[in-house]
Structure formats: structure tokens, C-alpha cells
Amino acid sequence: MEFCFSLFLLLISFPVILAQEDVVQANIVVVAATAVGEVDSKFICATIDWWPHDKCNYNQCPWGYTSAMNLNLSHPLLAKAIQAFKPLRIRIGGSLQDRVLYGVESLKAPCHPFQRRKDGLFGFSRGCLKMSRWDQLNQFFSTTGAVVTFGLNALSGRHRNNKGVWEGDWESTNAYDFIKYTISKGYQIDSWEFGNDPNLVSRILNPYHLNKIAGTFIDLEQTMKVHGPWASAWVGESGGAYNSGGRDVSNTFVDSFWYLDQLGMASKYNTKVYCRQTLIGGNYGLLDRTTFVPNPDYYSALLWHQLMGDGVLAVGSDASPYLRAYAHCSKGRAGITLLLINLRNQTEFIVNVKNSLNLAVHGNTIREQSSFMHGVKRTIAWVGQKASDGPLYREEYHLTPHNGYLRSKIMVLNGVPLEITEDGNIPKLNPVLVKENSLVSVSPHSIKFVVFPNFDAPGCA
């Protein structure tokens, strides 16, 4: 993930130049006839990792007590941050998941937490998840409505050869007994991931496969070979910068340029789920590891989840690559939502958004249809909306950094800083209404979600 740092450096290293702002016109065409991809309804996902508090790098220890083993589940902001998504997918996993033992009754080894160990994988011993803690986690997930994906230890019984590759048969007994315990308690685990190590094939099991395991003593790997995992691509862990994230970068506004661009690209290529590393912990948490207050990327994730639906639409643009554009069917309602990301520091883009249904292709050029045909299309698309009813409106959600500082930990929505309310709640993300057919302005170094509720999009039907 180090390559993503180049985007951060590009954005944060611009010299301060008191120059007149450029204004550039751009045309964006949304291909509305057919969806080009589809994401899961719970596309947005965040991880809870296993790293203990003494996981340290680069003279810092950025994890604190945010592990699945010791995260403070009673903090009110943690529950409220998850509940705001209605629901949020949470993946429990990470580098140490392949060193986790499950403290079921049949476990022969002592059930101790992770300890620093020089010869251990990633510098730690094996660690054990007590079933009392597993009970607490599941009670919390049930209360918050979280949808859980759990990463199983896939290295049990295996050893690493002299080439660094893990080999040997997987010892499935501990995982089997853990899954059996989970089922006996009635805990709702949406899916199971098999392994985190890059030398292994990470697989996802759905509840059907889980029931097969519970009902028979079939080896887990053999079950997956017979019934097959979900045939879909997931991004299981992505934080923008390797090894705990970038200090004073990954938890600031500037990171949202990378994060939202990644969400857009991943969905365009039919990625079903995108898990952000992390919900809390490291430098890249959506929540501050000490105060639990949301960092800017939390609001980026929440807006995406609330506005961007499952259907992915193709977008054409004559703008420079510094203006990124992604379109989805709107979530839970008609129309489309457009995401615009302006990476330029001195350029305002004025965007004319067009519907491909209102364009005609002639040779290698695309021109707009006659005003008469355009009016016909509008009449068909917006049946029930009479001209006498007055102007139609779109919704805009304009994201900027507080006081213009790209590494601010406060995100501003439509000029209003997003901060915890006086009564301790997550703030509402309110749009501004703009006349639908007016041009869209995207100021330098800013991000804008634009909802077109009356956009004719057969691909979203």
C-alpha cells in the first residue's frame, strides 16, 4: 500500500501560492441505460484488528487498546458510530488472525493474550480469544446491528518452509469447535474468512457452508472445495499506507481523496465489499483511538453508504484526470448519485452533467440531441413533475477541510464543521438543495456528492 502515499505527498506538499484560481469547464456523461457493475448492499466495511497495545513502529505505538481482545465496547460513541450506518459490516481479522486460538473447552493450550516474542509471527506469540470475550463482542454486535465477517486462523498445524511459504495440513479442530460454539449460542455471523496470510487463498464462507460444517465433520477446506466460496472479489483490508497507516495523514481530511477514489474504482471493477483498515486503531482508524470521535474518513464512508446504491454506472468525462468522477444508482430511491473528487489545488471545475440517453452518437463524436427530443426525454423521465410545479432540485454534499488545512482532523460539510453534537450524537449529514439543471461547481481540493433524484436511469430499474 506504500504507493498510495504518493497521492498524499502530492496533495500535502504543494507550496502556498497566492495566485488567482483557475476555472475550468468540464462535461460529464453518465451512461444511464445499463449498470456496469453491482456492489453488495453492505459494500462499506471496517475492520477490528488483533494488534495489542505494544505493536509499535517508527517510534510510535498507535494501536492503544483497540484490539478485538480489549476494545472498550461500552464507550457510547463506538456504538453510535456503528449504528449510524444501519448497518455497518465489520470484519474481525488482520495479520495476527492466523495466530489466534479460540478458548473453547476442548482447547489443550493455555488461553493467554498476545505477548511480544522475537521469533513469533510479526513479533508476537499466539494469542487466545476467551469465549467470555466472544460473548461480549456478539452482544455488542447484536445491539449495534453490525453485520460480522470473522477471519479464521488458517495456519493452525502448518509450518513455514525455507522459502517462507506455509505448508502442511490445516488442523481444523479448534476452529470447528469455535464455530460449533458460535452456532450453539445463536450468534449471527454473516460470513467467515479463511486465512489472512498473503501466501494463502483467503476464502469467504456464507451461512450455508457454515451449517454444513456444523452438521457434519467435513474438513473446512474440503467443504469449500465441494460447495465453493462466494464467487466475488472483496477488498478485505485496505488502509492507504502500510504498517499502521501514516501519522497525521491517514486520520485527516487529505486521506479522503485516496479513500473515496479507491471506493469508486473498486466498485467500478465489481468489487463486492471494501473493508477499511480500521474502524478504530492504528493511524488509519475511522474513529480516534482515544476519544472515539470520528475522523474525516468516517464521514466519507457514511456518506457513501447513505447515498451510493448497489448499481454502478459508467461515466465519461472530458476533464483532466485531476477531476475523478463516479456514479451509482441512488440508494433507496430513484435517480443517481455522482461523486466528484477535485485533486487540483488551484482549479475550480464547473461541471455540466449529462445523461447518455439525451446524446446521439455520430461517427466518433457525441452530440446532444435536439432540444425537442431533450424535452421529450425529460417528460418521459420525470413523469408527474409538471413544469408548473416549479423548479426541480438536486442535493449536494460538499466536503472541505476545516480552515482549508488538508491535514485537519475536522471535515466540513457544506460549510458546517462535522462535530459530535452537544448531546453526544453523530451529527446529521444534511445536503443543500440546488436547482437541478444548474452547473455543478467543485472547488479546489474538495469532494462533492451530488444526488439527482429525477435522473432517468433505466440501468437502475
Short mmCIF file of C-alpha atoms in Angstrom, two decimals:
data_model
loop_
_atom_site.label_atom_id
_atom_site.label_comp_id
_atom_site.label_asym_id
_atom_site.label_seq_id
_atom_site.Cartn_x
_atom_site.Cartn_y
_atom_site.Cartn_z
CA MET A 1 0.00 0.00 0.00
CA GLU A 2 3.04 2.32 0.06
CA PHE A 3 2.28 3.52 -3.48
CA CYS A 4 -0.84 5.28 -2.18
CA PHE A 5 1.42 7.61 -0.18
CA SER A 6 2.41 9.34 -3.44
CA LEU A 7 -1.11 10.76 -3.68
CA PHE A 8 -0.84 12.09 -0.12
CA LEU A 9 2.55 13.66 -0.79
CA LEU A 10 1.27 15.23 -3.99
CA LEU A 11 -1.62 16.80 -2.14
CA ILE A 12 0.10 17.97 1.04
CA SER A 13 3.38 19.25 -0.41
CA PHE A 14 2.03 22.00 -2.67
CA PRO A 15 3.69 25.35 -1.89
CA VAL A 16 1.41 28.12 -0.73
CA ILE A 17 0.93 30.31 -3.78
CA LEU A 18 -1.26 33.37 -3.70
CA ALA A 19 -2.45 33.01 -7.27
CA GLN A 20 -5.77 33.55 -8.95
CA GLU A 21 -7.89 30.43 -9.01
CA ASP A 22 -8.37 28.78 -12.38
CA VAL A 23 -11.89 27.95 -13.52
CA VAL A 24 -12.17 25.02 -15.92
CA GLN A 25 -15.31 23.84 -17.70
CA ALA A 26 -15.92 20.10 -17.85
CA ASN A 27 -18.55 17.79 -19.29
CA ILE A 28 -19.50 14.54 -17.58
CA VAL A 29 -21.78 12.00 -19.23
CA VAL A 30 -23.43 9.34 -17.08
CA VAL A 31 -24.24 6.19 -19.06
CA ALA A 32 -27.62 5.53 -17.53
CA ALA A 33 -29.03 2.81 -19.81
CA THR A 34 -27.24 -0.14 -18.17
CA ALA A 35 -25.39 -0.74 -14.92
CA VAL A 36 -21.79 -1.85 -15.45
CA GLY A 37 -21.36 -3.41 -12.03
CA GLU A 38 -23.02 -4.19 -8.75
CA VAL A 39 -21.72 -4.00 -5.21
CA ASP A 40 -23.04 -5.60 -2.05
CA SER A 41 -25.65 -3.60 -0.16
CA LYS A 42 -23.13 -3.59 2.70
CA PHE A 43 -20.21 -2.55 0.48
CA ILE A 44 -18.74 -0.29 3.17
CA CYS A 45 -16.90 -2.36 5.76
CA ALA A 46 -14.46 -1.59 8.56
CA THR A 47 -12.08 -3.88 10.42
CA ILE A 48 -11.40 -4.58 14.07
CA ASP A 49 -7.87 -5.93 14.28
CA TRP A 50 -5.98 -8.13 16.74
CA TRP A 51 -2.92 -5.90 17.31
CA PRO A 52 -2.10 -5.42 21.02
CA HIS A 53 -1.17 -2.06 22.53
CA ASP A 54 2.57 -2.74 22.24
CA LYS A 55 2.52 -3.08 18.44
CA CYS A 56 4.98 -0.28 17.67
CA ASN A 57 6.63 1.07 14.51
CA TYR A 58 8.66 4.16 13.59
CA ASN A 59 8.99 5.28 17.23
CA GLN A 60 5.24 5.22 17.81
CA CYS A 61 2.70 2.80 19.25
CA PRO A 62 -0.54 3.83 17.50
CA TRP A 63 -2.86 0.99 18.45
CA GLY A 64 -3.67 1.57 22.11
CA TYR A 65 -6.44 -0.68 23.42
CA THR A 66 -8.38 -1.18 20.19
CA SER A 67 -7.93 -4.92 19.66
CA ALA A 68 -10.84 -7.36 19.42
CA MET A 69 -9.43 -8.62 22.73
CA ASN A 70 -9.64 -5.36 24.69
CA LEU A 71 -11.60 -2.67 22.81
CA ASN A 72 -13.88 -0.72 25.17
CA LEU A 73 -17.26 -1.89 23.92
CA SER A 74 -19.12 0.28 26.44
CA HIS A 75 -17.95 3.61 25.01
CA PRO A 76 -21.16 5.33 23.81
CA LEU A 77 -19.55 6.84 20.70
CA LEU A 78 -18.44 3.42 19.46
CA ALA A 79 -22.00 2.09 19.40
CA LYS A 80 -23.43 5.29 17.92
CA ALA A 81 -20.78 5.39 15.18
CA ILE A 82 -21.70 1.85 14.09
CA GLN A 83 -25.45 2.30 14.44
CA ALA A 84 -25.40 5.33 12.13
CA PHE A 85 -24.77 3.01 9.16
CA LYS A 86 -27.86 0.86 9.68
CA PRO A 87 -25.95 -1.46 9.25
CA LEU A 88 -22.15 -1.47 9.10
CA ARG A 89 -20.25 -4.57 8.05
CA ILE A 90 -17.39 -5.28 10.48
CA ARG A 91 -14.58 -7.67 9.65
CA ILE A 92 -12.69 -9.09 12.62
CA GLY A 93 -9.27 -10.03 11.32
CA GLY A 94 -5.81 -8.88 10.41
CA SER A 95 -2.21 -10.01 10.40
CA LEU A 96 -2.43 -11.84 13.72
CA GLN A 97 -5.67 -13.72 12.96
CA ASP A 98 -3.56 -16.70 11.85
CA ARG A 99 -2.10 -16.82 15.37
CA VAL A 100 -5.41 -16.73 17.24
CA LEU A 101 -6.53 -19.67 19.37
CA TYR A 102 -10.15 -19.99 20.44
CA GLY A 103 -10.68 -20.60 24.14
CA VAL A 104 -13.30 -23.32 23.85
CA GLU A 105 -13.46 -26.14 26.41
CA SER A 106 -11.55 -28.55 24.17
CA LEU A 107 -8.51 -26.25 23.85
CA LYS A 108 -5.48 -28.00 25.30
CA ALA A 109 -3.19 -24.91 25.39
CA PRO A 110 -3.37 -22.08 27.95
CA CYS A 111 -5.63 -19.19 26.91
CA HIS A 112 -3.29 -16.19 27.15
CA PRO A 113 -3.26 -12.86 25.27
CA PHE A 114 -0.63 -11.99 22.66
CA GLN A 115 2.88 -11.40 24.01
CA ARG A 116 5.92 -9.81 22.38
CA ARG A 117 8.16 -12.57 21.00
CA LYS A 118 11.09 -12.02 18.65
CA ASP A 119 10.78 -15.37 16.90
CA GLY A 120 6.98 -15.15 16.63
CA LEU A 121 5.00 -14.30 13.51
CA PHE A 122 5.05 -10.49 13.21
CA GLY A 123 6.94 -10.40 16.52
CA PHE A 124 4.18 -11.88 18.70
CA SER A 125 3.27 -15.18 20.31
CA ARG A 126 -0.04 -16.87 19.74
CA GLY A 127 -2.98 -15.21 21.45
CA CYS A 128 -6.23 -16.68 22.68
CA LEU A 129 -9.77 -15.35 22.36
CA LYS A 130 -11.69 -16.25 25.52
CA MET A 131 -15.28 -17.27 24.98
CA SER A 132 -16.41 -14.75 27.60
CA ARG A 133 -14.96 -12.02 25.37
CA TRP A 134 -16.54 -13.60 22.29
CA ASP A 135 -19.87 -13.45 24.13
CA GLN A 136 -19.33 -9.74 24.86
CA LEU A 137 -18.45 -9.00 21.25
CA ASN A 138 -21.55 -10.74 19.94
CA GLN A 139 -23.80 -8.96 22.41
CA PHE A 140 -22.31 -5.68 21.18
CA PHE A 141 -22.79 -6.63 17.52
CA SER A 142 -26.39 -7.59 18.20
CA THR A 143 -27.05 -4.29 19.98
CA THR A 144 -25.50 -2.17 17.21
CA GLY A 145 -26.88 -4.19 14.31
CA ALA A 146 -23.40 -4.84 12.89
CA VAL A 147 -23.00 -7.42 10.13
CA VAL A 148 -19.99 -9.56 11.06
CA THR A 149 -17.34 -11.23 8.94
CA PHE A 150 -14.89 -13.23 11.05
CA GLY A 151 -11.38 -14.20 9.90
CA LEU A 152 -10.38 -17.73 10.95
CA ASN A 153 -6.87 -18.92 11.77
CA ALA A 154 -5.76 -20.82 8.66
CA LEU A 155 -2.21 -21.62 9.84
CA SER A 156 -3.07 -23.95 12.71
CA GLY A 157 -0.94 -27.09 12.32
CA ARG A 158 1.03 -25.66 9.40
CA HIS A 159 4.68 -24.68 9.22
CA ARG A 160 6.75 -22.33 7.10
CA ASN A 161 9.33 -23.86 4.76
CA ASN A 162 12.73 -22.40 3.90
CA LYS A 163 11.13 -20.35 1.12
CA GLY A 164 8.79 -18.67 3.57
CA VAL A 165 5.72 -20.50 2.28
CA TRP A 166 3.31 -22.13 4.71
CA GLU A 167 2.68 -25.80 4.06
CA GLY A 168 1.23 -28.88 5.71
CA ASP A 169 -2.28 -29.90 6.69
CA TRP A 170 -4.54 -27.49 8.48
CA GLU A 171 -5.54 -28.57 11.99
CA SER A 172 -9.23 -27.68 11.95
CA THR A 173 -10.34 -28.94 15.38
CA ASN A 174 -10.07 -25.64 17.26
CA ALA A 175 -11.81 -23.67 14.52
CA TYR A 176 -14.51 -26.34 14.24
CA ASP A 177 -15.22 -26.25 17.97
CA PHE A 178 -15.26 -22.44 17.90
CA ILE A 179 -17.80 -22.39 15.05
CA LYS A 180 -19.85 -25.03 16.83
CA TYR A 181 -19.85 -22.90 20.00
CA THR A 182 -20.89 -19.85 17.96
CA ILE A 183 -23.82 -21.71 16.43
CA SER A 184 -24.91 -23.12 19.79
CA LYS A 185 -25.16 -19.57 21.14
CA GLY A 186 -27.21 -18.41 18.17
CA TYR A 187 -24.69 -15.75 17.20
CA GLN A 188 -25.29 -14.32 13.73
CA ILE A 189 -22.03 -14.37 11.77
CA ASP A 190 -22.71 -13.28 8.20
CA SER A 191 -19.55 -14.80 6.70
CA TRP A 192 -16.26 -16.47 7.60
CA GLU A 193 -12.91 -15.64 6.08
CA PHE A 194 -10.31 -18.39 5.83
CA GLY A 195 -6.84 -17.00 6.43
CA ASN A 196 -5.16 -13.61 6.27
CA ASP A 197 -1.66 -14.57 5.10
CA PRO A 198 -0.90 -13.41 1.51
CA ASN A 199 0.59 -16.82 0.70
CA LEU A 200 -2.82 -18.39 1.34
CA VAL A 201 -6.02 -18.11 -0.63
CA SER A 202 -8.43 -16.09 1.50
CA ARG A 203 -11.91 -17.53 1.17
CA ILE A 204 -15.31 -16.36 2.34
CA LEU A 205 -17.92 -18.82 3.63
CA ASN A 206 -21.57 -17.90 3.84
CA PRO A 207 -24.07 -19.29 6.38
CA TYR A 208 -24.97 -22.24 4.09
CA HIS A 209 -21.41 -23.54 4.27
CA LEU A 210 -21.35 -22.85 8.00
CA ASN A 211 -24.37 -25.08 8.54
CA LYS A 212 -22.71 -27.84 6.53
CA ILE A 213 -19.71 -27.67 8.84
CA ALA A 214 -21.89 -27.70 11.94
CA GLY A 215 -23.91 -30.68 10.74
CA THR A 216 -21.03 -32.91 9.73
CA PHE A 217 -17.37 -33.50 10.50
CA ILE A 218 -16.30 -32.49 7.00
CA ASP A 219 -12.96 -30.71 6.88
CA LEU A 220 -13.49 -26.98 6.31
CA GLU A 221 -11.17 -26.81 3.32
CA GLN A 222 -12.87 -29.79 1.69
CA THR A 223 -16.26 -28.18 2.29
CA MET A 224 -15.11 -25.10 0.41
CA LYS A 225 -13.79 -27.19 -2.46
CA VAL A 226 -17.10 -29.02 -2.79
CA HIS A 227 -19.52 -26.14 -2.29
CA GLY A 228 -17.30 -23.25 -3.31
CA PRO A 229 -16.84 -19.87 -1.61
CA TRP A 230 -18.80 -16.81 -2.65
CA ALA A 231 -17.60 -16.13 -6.18
CA SER A 232 -16.91 -12.44 -5.65
CA ALA A 233 -14.00 -10.12 -5.03
CA TRP A 234 -13.56 -8.34 -1.70
CA VAL A 235 -11.02 -5.84 -0.50
CA GLY A 236 -10.52 -7.35 2.94
CA GLU A 237 -8.11 -4.83 4.46
CA SER A 238 -7.03 -1.50 2.98
CA GLY A 239 -5.74 1.48 4.89
CA GLY A 240 -3.83 3.54 2.32
CA ALA A 241 -0.44 3.21 3.99
CA TYR A 242 1.38 0.09 5.16
CA ASN A 243 2.11 -0.78 8.78
CA SER A 244 -0.47 1.08 10.86
CA GLY A 245 -1.06 3.96 8.44
CA GLY A 246 0.55 7.38 8.08
CA ARG A 247 0.70 9.50 11.21
CA ASP A 248 -1.12 12.85 10.76
CA VAL A 249 -2.17 11.82 7.25
CA SER A 250 -4.35 8.70 7.36
CA ASN A 251 -6.61 10.20 10.02
CA THR A 252 -7.05 13.61 8.36
CA PHE A 253 -9.09 15.15 5.56
CA VAL A 254 -6.46 14.53 2.90
CA ASP A 255 -6.93 10.79 3.22
CA SER A 256 -10.48 11.04 1.88
CA PHE A 257 -9.12 11.83 -1.59
CA TRP A 258 -7.49 8.42 -1.62
CA TYR A 259 -10.26 6.60 0.24
CA LEU A 260 -13.21 7.74 -1.85
CA ASP A 261 -11.24 7.31 -5.06
CA GLN A 262 -10.50 3.73 -4.01
CA LEU A 263 -14.16 3.06 -3.25
CA GLY A 264 -15.09 4.42 -6.66
CA MET A 265 -12.51 2.38 -8.55
CA ALA A 266 -13.19 -0.80 -6.59
CA SER A 267 -16.92 -0.65 -7.23
CA LYS A 268 -16.37 0.09 -10.90
CA TYR A 269 -14.49 -3.19 -11.17
CA ASN A 270 -17.31 -5.12 -9.48
CA THR A 271 -15.68 -5.47 -6.06
CA LYS A 272 -18.49 -6.52 -3.75
CA VAL A 273 -17.16 -5.38 -0.35
CA TYR A 274 -14.45 -2.89 0.66
CA CYS A 275 -13.12 -3.23 4.22
CA ARG A 276 -11.35 -0.19 5.59
CA GLN A 277 -8.41 -0.82 7.89
CA THR A 278 -9.58 0.10 10.55
CA LEU A 279 -12.76 1.03 12.36
CA ILE A 280 -10.51 2.04 15.25
CA GLY A 281 -6.81 1.51 15.88
CA GLY A 282 -3.56 2.44 14.18
CA ASN A 283 -3.21 5.79 12.43
CA TYR A 284 -5.87 4.92 9.86
CA GLY A 285 -8.90 4.36 12.08
CA LEU A 286 -12.25 5.81 11.11
CA LEU A 287 -12.52 6.68 14.81
CA ASP A 288 -9.90 8.27 17.04
CA ARG A 289 -8.41 5.51 19.17
CA THR A 290 -8.50 7.60 22.37
CA THR A 291 -11.63 9.74 22.16
CA PHE A 292 -13.65 7.55 19.72
CA VAL A 293 -14.54 10.79 17.88
CA PRO A 294 -14.94 10.22 14.11
CA ASN A 295 -12.06 11.15 11.85
CA PRO A 296 -12.84 12.68 8.41
CA ASP A 297 -12.89 9.34 6.58
CA TYR A 298 -15.70 8.17 8.86
CA TYR A 299 -17.98 10.78 7.33
CA SER A 300 -16.77 9.93 3.83
CA ALA A 301 -17.69 6.29 4.47
CA LEU A 302 -21.05 7.22 5.99
CA LEU A 303 -22.00 9.49 3.09
CA TRP A 304 -21.05 6.81 0.57
CA HIS A 305 -23.11 4.24 2.48
CA GLN A 306 -26.14 6.54 2.68
CA LEU A 307 -26.07 7.84 -0.90
CA MET A 308 -24.38 5.35 -3.25
CA GLY A 309 -26.56 2.38 -4.15
CA ASP A 310 -25.65 -1.09 -5.40
CA GLY A 311 -25.77 -0.36 -9.13
CA VAL A 312 -22.60 1.08 -10.68
CA LEU A 313 -22.88 3.32 -13.77
CA ALA A 314 -20.21 4.16 -16.34
CA VAL A 315 -19.06 7.77 -16.54
CA GLY A 316 -17.43 9.63 -19.43
CA SER A 317 -15.57 12.89 -18.94
CA ASP A 318 -13.56 15.43 -20.93
CA ALA A 319 -12.00 16.79 -17.73
CA SER A 320 -8.40 16.26 -16.67
CA PRO A 321 -7.55 13.21 -14.52
CA TYR A 322 -7.44 15.57 -11.54
CA LEU A 323 -11.24 15.52 -11.50
CA ARG A 324 -12.36 12.00 -10.58
CA ALA A 325 -15.99 11.09 -11.23
CA TYR A 326 -18.01 8.02 -10.19
CA ALA A 327 -21.74 7.36 -10.48
CA HIS A 328 -24.08 4.88 -8.80
CA CYS A 329 -27.78 4.38 -8.68
CA SER A 330 -29.01 6.31 -5.67
CA LYS A 331 -29.57 4.29 -2.53
CA GLY A 332 -33.17 3.52 -1.65
CA ARG A 333 -34.71 5.93 -4.13
CA ALA A 334 -34.90 6.86 -7.80
CA GLY A 335 -32.18 8.70 -9.66
CA ILE A 336 -28.40 8.63 -9.45
CA THR A 337 -25.65 9.88 -7.16
CA LEU A 338 -22.47 11.34 -8.62
CA LEU A 339 -19.20 11.55 -6.68
CA LEU A 340 -16.75 14.25 -7.80
CA ILE A 341 -13.21 14.50 -6.37
CA ASN A 342 -11.13 17.57 -7.22
CA LEU A 343 -7.42 16.87 -6.70
CA ARG A 344 -6.25 20.26 -8.02
CA ASN A 345 -5.14 22.91 -5.56
CA GLN A 346 -5.84 25.98 -7.71
CA THR A 347 -8.58 24.83 -10.08
CA GLU A 348 -12.32 25.05 -9.71
CA PHE A 349 -14.20 22.72 -12.03
CA ILE A 350 -17.56 23.83 -13.41
CA VAL A 351 -19.28 20.63 -14.47
CA ASN A 352 -22.11 20.09 -16.92
CA VAL A 353 -23.65 16.70 -16.07
CA LYS A 354 -25.38 14.98 -18.99
CA ASN A 355 -27.44 11.85 -19.42
CA SER A 356 -26.28 9.47 -22.16
CA LEU A 357 -29.93 8.94 -23.08
CA ASN A 358 -30.01 12.54 -24.28
CA LEU A 359 -26.97 12.16 -26.52
CA ALA A 360 -26.70 10.79 -30.04
CA VAL A 361 -23.57 9.19 -31.49
CA HIS A 362 -22.44 10.36 -34.93
CA GLY A 363 -19.25 8.73 -36.15
CA ASN A 364 -16.65 9.19 -33.45
CA THR A 365 -18.34 12.19 -31.86
CA ILE A 366 -21.14 12.54 -29.37
CA ARG A 367 -23.54 15.46 -29.63
CA GLU A 368 -26.59 16.40 -27.63
CA GLN A 369 -29.95 15.65 -29.19
CA SER A 370 -32.27 18.42 -30.29
CA SER A 371 -33.97 20.49 -27.64
CA PHE A 372 -37.28 18.97 -28.70
CA MET A 373 -36.04 15.42 -28.15
CA HIS A 374 -34.38 16.52 -24.94
CA GLY A 375 -37.74 17.81 -23.75
CA VAL A 376 -39.40 14.55 -24.71
CA LYS A 377 -36.82 12.61 -22.73
CA ARG A 378 -37.40 14.88 -19.73
CA THR A 379 -41.16 14.38 -19.97
CA ILE A 380 -40.72 10.61 -20.01
CA ALA A 381 -38.10 10.59 -17.27
CA TRP A 382 -39.89 12.88 -14.89
CA VAL A 383 -43.48 11.80 -15.29
CA GLY A 384 -45.65 13.53 -12.68
CA GLN A 385 -43.32 16.53 -12.44
CA LYS A 386 -45.13 19.29 -14.32
CA ALA A 387 -43.42 22.48 -15.39
CA SER A 388 -45.92 24.46 -13.38
CA ASP A 389 -44.81 22.68 -10.25
CA GLY A 390 -41.74 24.89 -10.18
CA PRO A 391 -38.03 24.06 -10.46
CA LEU A 392 -36.61 20.64 -9.66
CA TYR A 393 -33.74 20.34 -7.22
CA ARG A 394 -30.70 18.17 -6.62
CA GLU A 395 -28.89 17.53 -3.34
CA GLU A 396 -25.24 18.48 -2.84
CA TYR A 397 -22.88 17.34 -0.09
CA HIS A 398 -19.70 19.41 -0.38
CA LEU A 399 -16.74 18.21 1.72
CA THR A 400 -13.84 20.52 2.55
CA PRO A 401 -11.09 20.62 5.21
CA HIS A 402 -11.52 22.83 8.24
CA ASN A 403 -9.88 26.22 7.68
CA GLY A 404 -8.56 24.93 4.34
CA TYR A 405 -5.93 22.77 6.07
CA LEU A 406 -5.68 19.46 4.24
CA ARG A 407 -4.40 17.60 7.29
CA SER A 408 -7.20 18.82 9.50
CA LYS A 409 -8.97 16.19 11.60
CA ILE A 410 -12.24 18.07 11.16
CA MET A 411 -14.28 17.65 7.99
CA VAL A 412 -16.62 20.41 6.87
CA LEU A 413 -19.92 19.60 5.13
CA ASN A 414 -21.50 22.46 3.16
CA GLY A 415 -19.63 24.96 5.32
CA VAL A 416 -20.55 23.33 8.64
CA PRO A 417 -17.85 21.51 10.67
CA LEU A 418 -18.85 17.92 11.44
CA GLU A 419 -18.51 17.52 15.18
CA ILE A 420 -20.19 15.47 17.87
CA THR A 421 -23.41 17.18 18.96
CA GLU A 422 -23.93 18.63 22.43
CA ASP A 423 -25.96 15.59 23.41
CA GLY A 424 -23.14 13.25 22.30
CA ASN A 425 -24.53 12.06 18.96
CA ILE A 426 -23.13 11.69 15.47
CA PRO A 427 -24.12 14.85 13.53
CA LYS A 428 -26.69 14.64 10.75
CA LEU A 429 -25.31 14.89 7.22
CA ASN A 430 -27.62 17.44 5.64
CA PRO A 431 -27.44 18.48 1.98
CA VAL A 432 -28.01 21.83 0.34
CA LEU A 433 -30.63 21.98 -2.41
CA VAL A 434 -29.58 23.38 -5.79
CA LYS A 435 -31.63 23.82 -8.97
CA GLU A 436 -31.24 20.55 -10.80
CA ASN A 437 -30.18 21.82 -14.22
CA SER A 438 -27.60 24.34 -12.99
CA LEU A 439 -23.91 23.64 -13.43
CA VAL A 440 -22.06 21.83 -10.64
CA SER A 441 -19.15 23.68 -9.04
CA VAL A 442 -16.32 21.72 -7.40
CA SER A 443 -13.84 23.99 -5.62
CA PRO A 444 -10.09 23.18 -5.37
CA HIS A 445 -9.10 20.30 -3.09
CA SER A 446 -12.67 19.34 -2.29
CA ILE A 447 -15.13 16.49 -2.70
CA LYS A 448 -18.79 16.59 -3.65
CA PHE A 449 -21.59 14.04 -3.66
CA VAL A 450 -24.44 15.14 -5.93
CA VAL A 451 -27.83 13.39 -5.85
CA PHE A 452 -30.02 13.76 -8.94
CA PRO A 453 -33.41 12.33 -7.85
CA ASN A 454 -35.05 12.87 -11.26
CA PHE A 455 -32.26 11.47 -13.43
CA ASP A 456 -33.65 8.99 -15.97
CA ALA A 457 -31.60 5.81 -15.37
CA PRO A 458 -33.09 2.60 -16.81
CA GLY A 459 -29.97 0.79 -15.60
CA CYS A 460 -31.21 1.38 -12.06
CA ALA A 461 -34.67 -0.09 -12.60
#
